[in-house]
Coordinates of N, CA and C in Angstrom, one line a residue:
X1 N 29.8 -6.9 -9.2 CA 30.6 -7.8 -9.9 C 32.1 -7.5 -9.7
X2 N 32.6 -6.2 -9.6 CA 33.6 -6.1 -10.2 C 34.0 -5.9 -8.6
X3 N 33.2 -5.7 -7.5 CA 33.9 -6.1 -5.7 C 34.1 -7.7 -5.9
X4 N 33.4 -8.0 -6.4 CA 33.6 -9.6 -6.1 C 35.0 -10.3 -6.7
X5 N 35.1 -9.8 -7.7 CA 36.6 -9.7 -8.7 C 37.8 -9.4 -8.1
X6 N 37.7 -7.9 -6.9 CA 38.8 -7.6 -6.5 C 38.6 -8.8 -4.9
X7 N 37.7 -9.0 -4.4 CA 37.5 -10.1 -3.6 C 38.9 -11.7 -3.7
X8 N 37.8 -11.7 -5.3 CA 38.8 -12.9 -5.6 C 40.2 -12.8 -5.5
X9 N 40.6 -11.3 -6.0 CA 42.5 -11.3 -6.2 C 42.8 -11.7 -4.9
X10 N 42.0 -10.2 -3.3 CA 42.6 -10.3 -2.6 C 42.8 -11.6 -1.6
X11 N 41.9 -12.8 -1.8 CA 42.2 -14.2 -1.7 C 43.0 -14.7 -2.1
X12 N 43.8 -14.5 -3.8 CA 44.5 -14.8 -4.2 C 46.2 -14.6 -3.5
X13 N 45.9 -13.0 -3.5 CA 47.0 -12.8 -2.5 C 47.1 -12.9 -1.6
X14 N 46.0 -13.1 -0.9 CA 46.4 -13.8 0.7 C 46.8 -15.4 0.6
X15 N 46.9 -16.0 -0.2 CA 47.8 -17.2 -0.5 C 49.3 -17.3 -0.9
X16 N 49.3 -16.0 -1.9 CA 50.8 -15.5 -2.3 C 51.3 -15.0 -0.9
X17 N 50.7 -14.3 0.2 CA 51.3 -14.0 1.1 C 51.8 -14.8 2.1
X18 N 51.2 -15.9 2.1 CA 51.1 -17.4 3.4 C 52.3 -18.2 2.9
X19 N 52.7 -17.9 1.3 CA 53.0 -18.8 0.8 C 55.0 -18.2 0.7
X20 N 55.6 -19.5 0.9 CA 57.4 -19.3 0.5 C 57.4 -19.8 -0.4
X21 N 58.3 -19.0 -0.9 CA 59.3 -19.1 -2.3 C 60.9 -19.8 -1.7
X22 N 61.4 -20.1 -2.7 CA 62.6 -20.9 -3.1 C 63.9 -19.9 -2.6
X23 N 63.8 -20.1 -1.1 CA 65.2 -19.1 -0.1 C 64.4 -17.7 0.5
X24 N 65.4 -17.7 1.6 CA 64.4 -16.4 2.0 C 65.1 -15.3 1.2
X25 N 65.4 -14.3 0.5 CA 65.2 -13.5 -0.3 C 64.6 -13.8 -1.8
X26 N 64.0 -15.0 -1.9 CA 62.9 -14.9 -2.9 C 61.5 -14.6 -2.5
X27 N 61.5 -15.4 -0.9 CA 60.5 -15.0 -0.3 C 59.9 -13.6 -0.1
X28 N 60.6 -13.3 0.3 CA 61.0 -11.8 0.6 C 60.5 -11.1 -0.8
X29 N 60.8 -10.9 -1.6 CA 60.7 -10.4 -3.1 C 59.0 -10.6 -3.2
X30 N 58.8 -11.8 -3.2 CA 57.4 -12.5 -3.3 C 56.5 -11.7 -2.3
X31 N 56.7 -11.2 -1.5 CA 55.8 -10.7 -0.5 C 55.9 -9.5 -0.7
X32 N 56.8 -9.0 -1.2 CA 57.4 -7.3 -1.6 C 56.2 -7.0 -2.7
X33 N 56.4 -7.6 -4.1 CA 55.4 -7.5 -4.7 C 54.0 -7.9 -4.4
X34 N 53.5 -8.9 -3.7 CA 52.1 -9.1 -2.8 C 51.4 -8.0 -2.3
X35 N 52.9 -7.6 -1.4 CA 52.0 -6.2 -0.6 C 52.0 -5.2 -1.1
X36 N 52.6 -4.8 -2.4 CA 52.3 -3.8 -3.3 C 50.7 -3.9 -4.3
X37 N 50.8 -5.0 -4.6 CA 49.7 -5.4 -5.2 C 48.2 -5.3 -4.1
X38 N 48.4 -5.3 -2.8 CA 47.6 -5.5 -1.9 C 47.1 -3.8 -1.6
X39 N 48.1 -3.1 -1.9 CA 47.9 -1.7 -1.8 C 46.7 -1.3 -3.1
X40 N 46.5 -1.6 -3.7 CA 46.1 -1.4 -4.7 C 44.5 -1.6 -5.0
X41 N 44.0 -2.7 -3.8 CA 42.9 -3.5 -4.0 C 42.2 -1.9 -2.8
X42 N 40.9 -1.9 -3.2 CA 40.0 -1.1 -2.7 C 39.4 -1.7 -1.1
X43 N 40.0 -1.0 -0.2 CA 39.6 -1.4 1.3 C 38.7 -2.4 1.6
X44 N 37.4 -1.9 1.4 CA 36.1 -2.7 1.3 C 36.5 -4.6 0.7
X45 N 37.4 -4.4 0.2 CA 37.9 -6.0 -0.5 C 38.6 -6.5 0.3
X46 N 39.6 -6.2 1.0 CA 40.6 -6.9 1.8 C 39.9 -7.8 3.2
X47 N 39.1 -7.7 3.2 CA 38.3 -8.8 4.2 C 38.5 -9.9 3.7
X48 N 38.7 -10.3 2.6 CA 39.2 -11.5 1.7 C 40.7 -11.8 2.1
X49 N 41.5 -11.1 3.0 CA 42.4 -11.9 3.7 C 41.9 -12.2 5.1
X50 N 40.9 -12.2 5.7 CA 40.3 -12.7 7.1 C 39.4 -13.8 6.8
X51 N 39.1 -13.8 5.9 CA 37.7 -14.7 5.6 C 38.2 -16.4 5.6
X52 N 39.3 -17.3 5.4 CA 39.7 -18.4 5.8 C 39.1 -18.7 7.2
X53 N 38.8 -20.2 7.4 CA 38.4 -20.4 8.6 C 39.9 -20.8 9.3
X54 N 39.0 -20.3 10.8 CA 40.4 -20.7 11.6 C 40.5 -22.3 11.6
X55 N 41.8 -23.0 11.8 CA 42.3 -23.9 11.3 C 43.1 -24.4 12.4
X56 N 44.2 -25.7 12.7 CA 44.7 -25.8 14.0 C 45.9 -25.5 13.7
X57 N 46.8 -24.4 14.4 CA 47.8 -24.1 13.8 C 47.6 -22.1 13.7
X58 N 46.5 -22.3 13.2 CA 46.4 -20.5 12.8 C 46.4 -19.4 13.7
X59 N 46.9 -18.5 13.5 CA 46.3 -17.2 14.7 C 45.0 -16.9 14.9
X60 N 44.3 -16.9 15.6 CA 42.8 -16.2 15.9 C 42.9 -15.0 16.8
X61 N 42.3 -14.2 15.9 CA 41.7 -13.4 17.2 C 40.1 -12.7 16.9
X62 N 39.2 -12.8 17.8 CA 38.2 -12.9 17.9 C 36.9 -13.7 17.2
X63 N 37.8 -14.9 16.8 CA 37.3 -16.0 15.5 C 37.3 -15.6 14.4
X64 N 38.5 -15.1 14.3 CA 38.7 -14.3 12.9 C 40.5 -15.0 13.0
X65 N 40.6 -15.3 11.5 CA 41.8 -16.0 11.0 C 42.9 -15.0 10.6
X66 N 43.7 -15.0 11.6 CA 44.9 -13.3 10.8 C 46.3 -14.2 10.7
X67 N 46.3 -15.2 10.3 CA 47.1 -16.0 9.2 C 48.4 -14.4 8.3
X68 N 47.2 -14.2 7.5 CA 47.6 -12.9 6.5 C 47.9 -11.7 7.2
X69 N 47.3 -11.6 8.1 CA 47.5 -10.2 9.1 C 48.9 -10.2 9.6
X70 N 49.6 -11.5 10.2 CA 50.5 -12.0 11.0 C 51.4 -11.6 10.2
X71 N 51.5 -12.6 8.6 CA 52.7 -12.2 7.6 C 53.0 -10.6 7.0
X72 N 51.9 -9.9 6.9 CA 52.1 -8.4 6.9 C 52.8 -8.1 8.1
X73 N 52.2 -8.2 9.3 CA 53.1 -7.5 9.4 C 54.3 -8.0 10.3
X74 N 54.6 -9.3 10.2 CA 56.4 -9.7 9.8 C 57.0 -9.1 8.5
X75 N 56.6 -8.7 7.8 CA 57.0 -8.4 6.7 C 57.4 -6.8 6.8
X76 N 56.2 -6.7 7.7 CA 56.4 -4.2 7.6 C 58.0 -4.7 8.9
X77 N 58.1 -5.9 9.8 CA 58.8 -5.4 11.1 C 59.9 -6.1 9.9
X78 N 60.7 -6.6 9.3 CA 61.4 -6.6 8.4 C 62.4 -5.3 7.5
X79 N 61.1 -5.0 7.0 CA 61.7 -3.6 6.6 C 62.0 -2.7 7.4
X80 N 61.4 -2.6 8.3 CA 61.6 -1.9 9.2 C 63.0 -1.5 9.9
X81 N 63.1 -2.5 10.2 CA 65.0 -3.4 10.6 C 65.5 -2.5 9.5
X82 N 65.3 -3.3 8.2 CA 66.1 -2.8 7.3 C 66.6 -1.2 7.0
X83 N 65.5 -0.4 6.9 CA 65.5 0.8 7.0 C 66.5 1.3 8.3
X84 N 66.0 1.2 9.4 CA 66.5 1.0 10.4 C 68.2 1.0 11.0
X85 N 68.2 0.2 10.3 CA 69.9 -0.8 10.2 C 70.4 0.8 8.9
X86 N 69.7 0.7 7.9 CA 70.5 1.8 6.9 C 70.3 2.9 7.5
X87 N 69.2 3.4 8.6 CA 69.7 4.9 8.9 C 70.3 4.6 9.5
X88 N 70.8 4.2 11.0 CA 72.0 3.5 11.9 C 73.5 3.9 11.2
X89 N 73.2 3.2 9.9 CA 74.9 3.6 9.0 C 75.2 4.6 8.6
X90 N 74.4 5.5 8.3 CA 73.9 7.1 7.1 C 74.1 8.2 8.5
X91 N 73.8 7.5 9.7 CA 74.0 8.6 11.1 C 75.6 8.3 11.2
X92 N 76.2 7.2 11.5 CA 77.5 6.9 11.4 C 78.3 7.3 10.6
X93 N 78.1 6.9 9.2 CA 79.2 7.5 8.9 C 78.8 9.0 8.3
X94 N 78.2 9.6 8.8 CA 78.0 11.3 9.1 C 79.0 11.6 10.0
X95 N 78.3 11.6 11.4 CA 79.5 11.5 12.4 C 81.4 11.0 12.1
X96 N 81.6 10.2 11.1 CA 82.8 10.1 11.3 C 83.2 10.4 10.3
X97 N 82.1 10.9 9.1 CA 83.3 11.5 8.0 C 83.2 13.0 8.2
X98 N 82.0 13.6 8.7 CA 81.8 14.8 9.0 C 82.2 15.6 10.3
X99 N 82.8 15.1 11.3 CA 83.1 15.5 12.2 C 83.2 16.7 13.1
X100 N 82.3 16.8 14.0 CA 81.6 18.4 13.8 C 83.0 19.3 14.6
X101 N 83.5 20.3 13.8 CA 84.2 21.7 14.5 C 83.8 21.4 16.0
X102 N 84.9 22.0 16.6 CA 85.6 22.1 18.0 C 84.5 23.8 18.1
X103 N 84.3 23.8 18.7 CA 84.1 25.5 19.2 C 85.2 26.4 19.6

């Protein structure tokens, strides 16, 4: 009973995740919390984001619907950037405020 329960969320959130919010940094927010909440659901459950049939329009791969698969991970290559972009700055301005000694 209580796989079936975390079943049902992680359907639920695979709709919060398909799904935009009002501008893309709400979006964004909305999926931030999704995939936190998705960390949380017991492995064996997350099949409940594959389980949609494929549809015209959807990703397939191997007749399996990764709709939800797709938006994870636009979402991890997002952060990623982000991160990314802030080490980029944190290496910069190292180098130009720290300036290493002459030998």
């Amino acid at each position: 009973e209580e796989a079936a329960e975390y079943r049902h969320l992680g359907a639920l959130l695979r709709h919060c995740m398909t799904s935009q919010a009002d501008g893309g940094e709400r979006t964004d927010e909305f999926h931030s919390h999704t995939v936190n909440l998705l960390g949380n659901l017991p492995l064996p459950c997350l099949d409940a984001l594959l389980l949609p049939k494929v549809e015209h329009g959807s990703i397939e791969y191997m007749g399996v619907n990764m709709d939800a698969v797709n938006m994870l991970l636009e979402f991890m290559e997002k952060r990623l950037d982000r991160v990314g972009q802030h080490c980029r700055y944190r290496i910069y301005c190292s180098r130009c405020c720290n300036p290493s000694p002459s030998p």
